[in-house]
Amino acid sequence: METTLVQNLPEVTAAGVIIKAIIILAVISAIAGFGTYIERKVLAFMQRRLGPMHVGPYGLLQLVADGIKLFTKEDIVPQNANSLIFKIAPSITAATAFIALAAVPVFPDFTIPEWIPLLGGVFVPSIAADLNIGILFVLGMMAAGLYGPLLAGMAQANKWGIIGAARTAIQFLSYEVVTGLSILAPIMLVGSLSFVDFNNAQAGGISHWLIWQQPVAFVLFLIAGFAETNRTPFDLLEHEAEIVSGYATEYSGMRWGMFFIGEYANMITISIIAAVVFLGGYSEVGIGWLTIILKVGFFFFLMLWVRAAWPHVRPDQLMWLCWKVLMPIAVINVVITGIVMMV
């Protein structure tokens, strides 16, 4: 099922876009919350444990218990912290993660049934903002998410928080370079920054997927995606194995939780980008949107699998991998792609 261009669809109205934004906020927040339960269960299975089992059947109500704990836990603002920035920083992380999803195809187009009062007949597009620079917008907003942890650490009157913020900035800025260079080669092949164009370019089936033409770019993008979403083996930003918690050291309650809502939302965003750019998107005949859900689910599971199977790396190893291995490979891949296209 080929993605339909905006000009061939029913009129996209402000009401449809607002409804789409609300759906994205509600559904992705719910998935991010449920993702914590899935992660615990997957890790427990791989480590021969049971995971959450006591709250509700099979521990399903653990999500409710966690939510109650986050909302009712005391919201502490340290005495010597910059109060305003300290309070705003977690919102930046969550907001940028959800804003990035505005230009990503999340859920299919649909029209609200006529019998629903007030909203009946409103067309809700698959992409809240169908930008012709969609990939650039998404990567830019994810990069802007750096300011959340950076300001959070700097606002604390805590040297460990500041050190954690500096380490966060270094990791994010370094791996954003790899992310941009890795996705540049597929952009050169398609000649567009629009997710719709990427999807349509692979509409011929599995043989037309860009992963076959750009396997190196795919691997580089996945590695950089792990680093930018703070996932193992690159989870050095807020490291649960350390005595202190990096930039989140002095946070509690829902402000602490917003950092991790943003993390899970970014995991979903990276999964969608990988599925649309490299694995054919949602263009397969007959099953369409089911396929992209399965692809996104696979990438989400892969992030959990790697966490269970791979040890942490040291910060110096992380930087060595980025600047001395991944970035040169990404540059060489772009050069070779350009040469092949010219020949």
JSON list of C-alpha atoms in Angstrom, two decimals, residues 153-289:
[
{"chain": "A", "resi": 153, "resn": "GLY", "atom": "CA", "xyz": [23.04, 19.15, 35.36]},
{"chain": "A", "resi": 154, "resn": "MET", "atom": "CA", "xyz": [24.15, 22.80, 35.22]},
{"chain": "A", "resi": 155, "resn": "ALA", "atom": "CA", "xyz": [21.19, 23.95, 37.33]},
{"chain": "A", "resi": 156, "resn": "GLN", "atom": "CA", "xyz": [22.13, 21.69, 40.22]},
{"chain": "A", "resi": 157, "resn": "ALA", "atom": "CA", "xyz": [24.44, 22.78, 43.03]},
{"chain": "A", "resi": 158, "resn": "ASN", "atom": "CA", "xyz": [26.14, 19.42, 42.63]},
{"chain": "A", "resi": 159, "resn": "LYS", "atom": "CA", "xyz": [29.48, 18.77, 40.96]},
{"chain": "A", "resi": 160, "resn": "TRP", "atom": "CA", "xyz": [28.44, 15.23, 40.02]},
{"chain": "A", "resi": 161, "resn": "GLY", "atom": "CA", "xyz": [25.37, 16.58, 38.22]},
{"chain": "A", "resi": 162, "resn": "ILE", "atom": "CA", "xyz": [27.54, 19.05, 36.29]},
{"chain": "A", "resi": 163, "resn": "ILE", "atom": "CA", "xyz": [30.03, 16.32, 35.35]},
{"chain": "A", "resi": 164, "resn": "GLY", "atom": "CA", "xyz": [27.12, 14.12, 34.22]},
{"chain": "A", "resi": 165, "resn": "ALA", "atom": "CA", "xyz": [25.75, 16.99, 32.12]},
{"chain": "A", "resi": 166, "resn": "ALA", "atom": "CA", "xyz": [29.14, 17.51, 30.47]},
{"chain": "A", "resi": 167, "resn": "ARG", "atom": "CA", "xyz": [29.43, 13.79, 29.69]},
{"chain": "A", "resi": 168, "resn": "THR", "atom": "CA", "xyz": [25.90, 13.89, 28.22]},
{"chain": "A", "resi": 169, "resn": "ALA", "atom": "CA", "xyz": [26.74, 16.83, 25.96]},
{"chain": "A", "resi": 170, "resn": "ILE", "atom": "CA", "xyz": [29.92, 15.17, 24.72]},
{"chain": "A", "resi": 171, "resn": "GLN", "atom": "CA", "xyz": [28.17, 11.88, 23.90]},
{"chain": "A", "resi": 172, "resn": "PHE", "atom": "CA", "xyz": [25.14, 13.45, 22.21]},
{"chain": "A", "resi": 173, "resn": "LEU", "atom": "CA", "xyz": [27.16, 15.91, 20.12]},
{"chain": "A", "resi": 174, "resn": "SER", "atom": "CA", "xyz": [29.64, 13.24, 19.05]},
{"chain": "A", "resi": 175, "resn": "TYR", "atom": "CA", "xyz": [27.09, 10.67, 17.94]},
{"chain": "A", "resi": 176, "resn": "GLU", "atom": "CA", "xyz": [24.86, 13.24, 16.23]},
{"chain": "A", "resi": 177, "resn": "VAL", "atom": "CA", "xyz": [27.71, 13.60, 13.73]},
{"chain": "A", "resi": 178, "resn": "VAL", "atom": "CA", "xyz": [27.62, 9.85, 13.03]},
{"chain": "A", "resi": 179, "resn": "THR", "atom": "CA", "xyz": [23.81, 9.86, 12.79]},
{"chain": "A", "resi": 180, "resn": "GLY", "atom": "CA", "xyz": [23.82, 12.67, 10.24]},
{"chain": "A", "resi": 181, "resn": "LEU", "atom": "CA", "xyz": [26.61, 11.18, 8.13]},
{"chain": "A", "resi": 182, "resn": "SER", "atom": "CA", "xyz": [25.09, 7.68, 8.21]},
{"chain": "A", "resi": 183, "resn": "ILE", "atom": "CA", "xyz": [21.73, 8.88, 6.92]},
{"chain": "A", "resi": 184, "resn": "LEU", "atom": "CA", "xyz": [23.30, 11.22, 4.33]},
{"chain": "A", "resi": 185, "resn": "ALA", "atom": "CA", "xyz": [24.06, 8.34, 1.94]},
{"chain": "A", "resi": 186, "resn": "PRO", "atom": "CA", "xyz": [20.40, 7.14, 1.74]},
{"chain": "A", "resi": 187, "resn": "ILE", "atom": "CA", "xyz": [19.33, 10.77, 1.28]},
{"chain": "A", "resi": 188, "resn": "MET", "atom": "CA", "xyz": [21.70, 11.01, -1.70]},
{"chain": "A", "resi": 189, "resn": "LEU", "atom": "CA", "xyz": [20.12, 7.92, -3.27]},
{"chain": "A", "resi": 190, "resn": "VAL", "atom": "CA", "xyz": [16.51, 9.05, -2.78]},
{"chain": "A", "resi": 191, "resn": "GLY", "atom": "CA", "xyz": [17.16, 12.73, -3.43]},
{"chain": "A", "resi": 192, "resn": "SER", "atom": "CA", "xyz": [14.73, 13.89, -0.76]},
{"chain": "A", "resi": 193, "resn": "LEU", "atom": "CA", "xyz": [14.41, 14.56, 2.97]},
{"chain": "A", "resi": 194, "resn": "SER", "atom": "CA", "xyz": [10.73, 13.59, 3.09]},
{"chain": "A", "resi": 195, "resn": "PHE", "atom": "CA", "xyz": [9.66, 10.37, 4.78]},
{"chain": "A", "resi": 196, "resn": "VAL", "atom": "CA", "xyz": [6.91, 10.02, 2.18]},
{"chain": "A", "resi": 197, "resn": "ASP", "atom": "CA", "xyz": [9.48, 10.03, -0.62]},
{"chain": "A", "resi": 198, "resn": "PHE", "atom": "CA", "xyz": [11.62, 7.47, 1.21]},
{"chain": "A", "resi": 199, "resn": "ASN", "atom": "CA", "xyz": [8.61, 5.21, 1.59]},
{"chain": "A", "resi": 200, "resn": "ASN", "atom": "CA", "xyz": [7.59, 5.56, -2.05]},
{"chain": "A", "resi": 201, "resn": "ALA", "atom": "CA", "xyz": [11.16, 4.94, -3.25]},
{"chain": "A", "resi": 202, "resn": "GLN", "atom": "CA", "xyz": [10.99, 1.47, -1.68]},
{"chain": "A", "resi": 203, "resn": "ALA", "atom": "CA", "xyz": [7.47, 0.64, -2.85]},
{"chain": "A", "resi": 204, "resn": "GLY", "atom": "CA", "xyz": [8.70, -2.16, -5.11]},
{"chain": "A", "resi": 205, "resn": "GLY", "atom": "CA", "xyz": [9.00, -4.67, -2.28]},
{"chain": "A", "resi": 206, "resn": "ILE", "atom": "CA", "xyz": [11.76, -6.20, -0.19]},
{"chain": "A", "resi": 207, "resn": "SER", "atom": "CA", "xyz": [14.28, -6.14, -3.04]},
{"chain": "A", "resi": 208, "resn": "HIS", "atom": "CA", "xyz": [13.95, -2.35, -3.17]},
{"chain": "A", "resi": 209, "resn": "TRP", "atom": "CA", "xyz": [14.70, -1.76, 0.52]},
{"chain": "A", "resi": 210, "resn": "LEU", "atom": "CA", "xyz": [17.59, 0.66, 1.02]},
{"chain": "A", "resi": 211, "resn": "ILE", "atom": "CA", "xyz": [19.24, -1.67, 3.53]},
{"chain": "A", "resi": 212, "resn": "TRP", "atom": "CA", "xyz": [20.54, -3.73, 0.59]},
{"chain": "A", "resi": 213, "resn": "GLN", "atom": "CA", "xyz": [22.11, -0.66, -1.03]},
{"chain": "A", "resi": 214, "resn": "GLN", "atom": "CA", "xyz": [23.28, 0.91, 2.22]},
{"chain": "A", "resi": 215, "resn": "PRO", "atom": "CA", "xyz": [24.06, -1.85, 4.77]},
{"chain": "A", "resi": 216, "resn": "VAL", "atom": "CA", "xyz": [26.95, 0.15, 6.24]},
{"chain": "A", "resi": 217, "resn": "ALA", "atom": "CA", "xyz": [24.75, 3.22, 6.73]},
{"chain": "A", "resi": 218, "resn": "PHE", "atom": "CA", "xyz": [22.11, 1.03, 8.40]},
{"chain": "A", "resi": 219, "resn": "VAL", "atom": "CA", "xyz": [24.57, -0.41, 10.94]},
{"chain": "A", "resi": 220, "resn": "LEU", "atom": "CA", "xyz": [26.07, 3.02, 11.64]},
{"chain": "A", "resi": 221, "resn": "PHE", "atom": "CA", "xyz": [22.62, 4.53, 12.15]},
{"chain": "A", "resi": 222, "resn": "LEU", "atom": "CA", "xyz": [21.64, 1.79, 14.59]},
{"chain": "A", "resi": 223, "resn": "ILE", "atom": "CA", "xyz": [24.83, 2.19, 16.64]},
{"chain": "A", "resi": 224, "resn": "ALA", "atom": "CA", "xyz": [24.44, 5.97, 16.75]},
{"chain": "A", "resi": 225, "resn": "GLY", "atom": "CA", "xyz": [20.76, 5.53, 17.61]},
{"chain": "A", "resi": 226, "resn": "PHE", "atom": "CA", "xyz": [21.69, 3.43, 20.64]},
{"chain": "A", "resi": 227, "resn": "ALA", "atom": "CA", "xyz": [24.07, 6.18, 21.78]},
{"chain": "A", "resi": 228, "resn": "GLU", "atom": "CA", "xyz": [21.57, 9.00, 21.22]},
{"chain": "A", "resi": 229, "resn": "THR", "atom": "CA", "xyz": [18.82, 7.20, 23.14]},
{"chain": "A", "resi": 230, "resn": "ASN", "atom": "CA", "xyz": [21.10, 6.38, 26.08]},
{"chain": "A", "resi": 231, "resn": "ARG", "atom": "CA", "xyz": [20.78, 2.62, 25.61]},
{"chain": "A", "resi": 232, "resn": "THR", "atom": "CA", "xyz": [23.23, -0.10, 26.57]},
{"chain": "A", "resi": 233, "resn": "PRO", "atom": "CA", "xyz": [26.12, -0.40, 25.84]},
{"chain": "A", "resi": 234, "resn": "PHE", "atom": "CA", "xyz": [26.24, 3.41, 25.63]},
{"chain": "A", "resi": 235, "resn": "ASP", "atom": "CA", "xyz": [24.08, 4.25, 28.67]},
{"chain": "A", "resi": 236, "resn": "LEU", "atom": "CA", "xyz": [26.72, 6.39, 30.33]},
{"chain": "A", "resi": 237, "resn": "LEU", "atom": "CA", "xyz": [24.52, 9.48, 30.73]},
{"chain": "A", "resi": 238, "resn": "GLU", "atom": "CA", "xyz": [22.31, 8.25, 33.56]},
{"chain": "A", "resi": 239, "resn": "HIS", "atom": "CA", "xyz": [24.18, 5.15, 34.63]},
{"chain": "A", "resi": 240, "resn": "GLU", "atom": "CA", "xyz": [22.33, 2.96, 37.13]},
{"chain": "A", "resi": 241, "resn": "ALA", "atom": "CA", "xyz": [25.55, 1.12, 38.02]},
{"chain": "A", "resi": 242, "resn": "GLU", "atom": "CA", "xyz": [27.14, 4.26, 39.44]},
{"chain": "A", "resi": 243, "resn": "ILE", "atom": "CA", "xyz": [26.65, 5.70, 42.93]},
{"chain": "A", "resi": 244, "resn": "VAL", "atom": "CA", "xyz": [25.31, 8.95, 41.48]},
{"chain": "A", "resi": 245, "resn": "SER", "atom": "CA", "xyz": [22.86, 9.29, 38.61]},
{"chain": "A", "resi": 246, "resn": "GLY", "atom": "CA", "xyz": [24.61, 11.76, 36.31]},
{"chain": "A", "resi": 247, "resn": "TYR", "atom": "CA", "xyz": [22.54, 14.77, 35.29]},
{"chain": "A", "resi": 248, "resn": "ALA", "atom": "CA", "xyz": [19.48, 13.31, 37.10]},
{"chain": "A", "resi": 249, "resn": "THR", "atom": "CA", "xyz": [21.22, 12.97, 40.47]},
{"chain": "A", "resi": 250, "resn": "GLU", "atom": "CA", "xyz": [19.03, 15.48, 42.37]},
{"chain": "A", "resi": 251, "resn": "TYR", "atom": "CA", "xyz": [15.75, 14.85, 40.57]},
{"chain": "A", "resi": 252, "resn": "SER", "atom": "CA", "xyz": [12.81, 12.97, 42.03]},
{"chain": "A", "resi": 253, "resn": "GLY", "atom": "CA", "xyz": [9.19, 12.20, 41.29]},
{"chain": "A", "resi": 254, "resn": "MET", "atom": "CA", "xyz": [7.64, 13.05, 37.95]},
{"chain": "A", "resi": 255, "resn": "ARG", "atom": "CA", "xyz": [10.46, 15.39, 36.92]},
{"chain": "A", "resi": 256, "resn": "TRP", "atom": "CA", "xyz": [12.79, 12.39, 37.09]},
{"chain": "A", "resi": 257, "resn": "GLY", "atom": "CA", "xyz": [10.24, 10.32, 35.16]},
{"chain": "A", "resi": 258, "resn": "MET", "atom": "CA", "xyz": [10.03, 12.86, 32.33]},
{"chain": "A", "resi": 259, "resn": "PHE", "atom": "CA", "xyz": [13.64, 12.20, 31.39]},
{"chain": "A", "resi": 260, "resn": "PHE", "atom": "CA", "xyz": [12.80, 8.56, 30.82]},
{"chain": "A", "resi": 261, "resn": "ILE", "atom": "CA", "xyz": [9.52, 9.24, 29.03]},
{"chain": "A", "resi": 262, "resn": "GLY", "atom": "CA", "xyz": [11.65, 11.26, 26.59]},
{"chain": "A", "resi": 263, "resn": "GLU", "atom": "CA", "xyz": [14.13, 8.38, 26.33]},
{"chain": "A", "resi": 264, "resn": "TYR", "atom": "CA", "xyz": [11.45, 5.83, 25.43]},
{"chain": "A", "resi": 265, "resn": "ALA", "atom": "CA", "xyz": [9.81, 8.26, 22.99]},
{"chain": "A", "resi": 266, "resn": "ASN", "atom": "CA", "xyz": [13.19, 8.70, 21.28]},
{"chain": "A", "resi": 267, "resn": "MET", "atom": "CA", "xyz": [13.58, 4.91, 21.11]},
{"chain": "A", "resi": 268, "resn": "ILE", "atom": "CA", "xyz": [10.28, 4.74, 19.21]},
{"chain": "A", "resi": 269, "resn": "THR", "atom": "CA", "xyz": [11.36, 7.62, 16.93]},
{"chain": "A", "resi": 270, "resn": "ILE", "atom": "CA", "xyz": [14.67, 5.94, 16.07]},
{"chain": "A", "resi": 271, "resn": "SER", "atom": "CA", "xyz": [12.81, 2.67, 15.40]},
{"chain": "A", "resi": 272, "resn": "ILE", "atom": "CA", "xyz": [10.36, 4.39, 13.04]},
{"chain": "A", "resi": 273, "resn": "ILE", "atom": "CA", "xyz": [13.16, 6.20, 11.16]},
{"chain": "A", "resi": 274, "resn": "ALA", "atom": "CA", "xyz": [15.09, 2.92, 10.74]},
{"chain": "A", "resi": 275, "resn": "ALA", "atom": "CA", "xyz": [11.94, 1.16, 9.50]},
{"chain": "A", "resi": 276, "resn": "VAL", "atom": "CA", "xyz": [10.94, 3.88, 7.02]},
{"chain": "A", "resi": 277, "resn": "VAL", "atom": "CA", "xyz": [14.40, 4.81, 5.72]},
{"chain": "A", "resi": 278, "resn": "PHE", "atom": "CA", "xyz": [16.02, 1.37, 5.49]},
{"chain": "A", "resi": 279, "resn": "LEU", "atom": "CA", "xyz": [13.36, -1.34, 5.70]},
{"chain": "A", "resi": 280, "resn": "GLY", "atom": "CA", "xyz": [10.74, -0.24, 3.18]},
{"chain": "A", "resi": 281, "resn": "GLY", "atom": "CA", "xyz": [8.43, 1.66, 5.51]},
{"chain": "A", "resi": 282, "resn": "TYR", "atom": "CA", "xyz": [4.77, 0.70, 5.19]},
{"chain": "A", "resi": 283, "resn": "SER", "atom": "CA", "xyz": [4.55, 0.11, 1.44]},
{"chain": "A", "resi": 284, "resn": "GLU", "atom": "CA", "xyz": [3.97, -3.66, 1.30]},
{"chain": "A", "resi": 285, "resn": "VAL", "atom": "CA", "xyz": [0.78, -4.60, -0.50]},
{"chain": "A", "resi": 286, "resn": "GLY", "atom": "CA", "xyz": [-2.05, -5.90, 1.68]},
{"chain": "A", "resi": 287, "resn": "ILE", "atom": "CA", "xyz": [-0.58, -5.54, 5.16]},
{"chain": "A", "resi": 288, "resn": "GLY", "atom": "CA", "xyz": [0.71, -1.97, 5.01]},
{"chain": "A", "resi": 289, "resn": "TRP", "atom": "CA", "xyz": [0.68, -0.50, 8.48]}
]
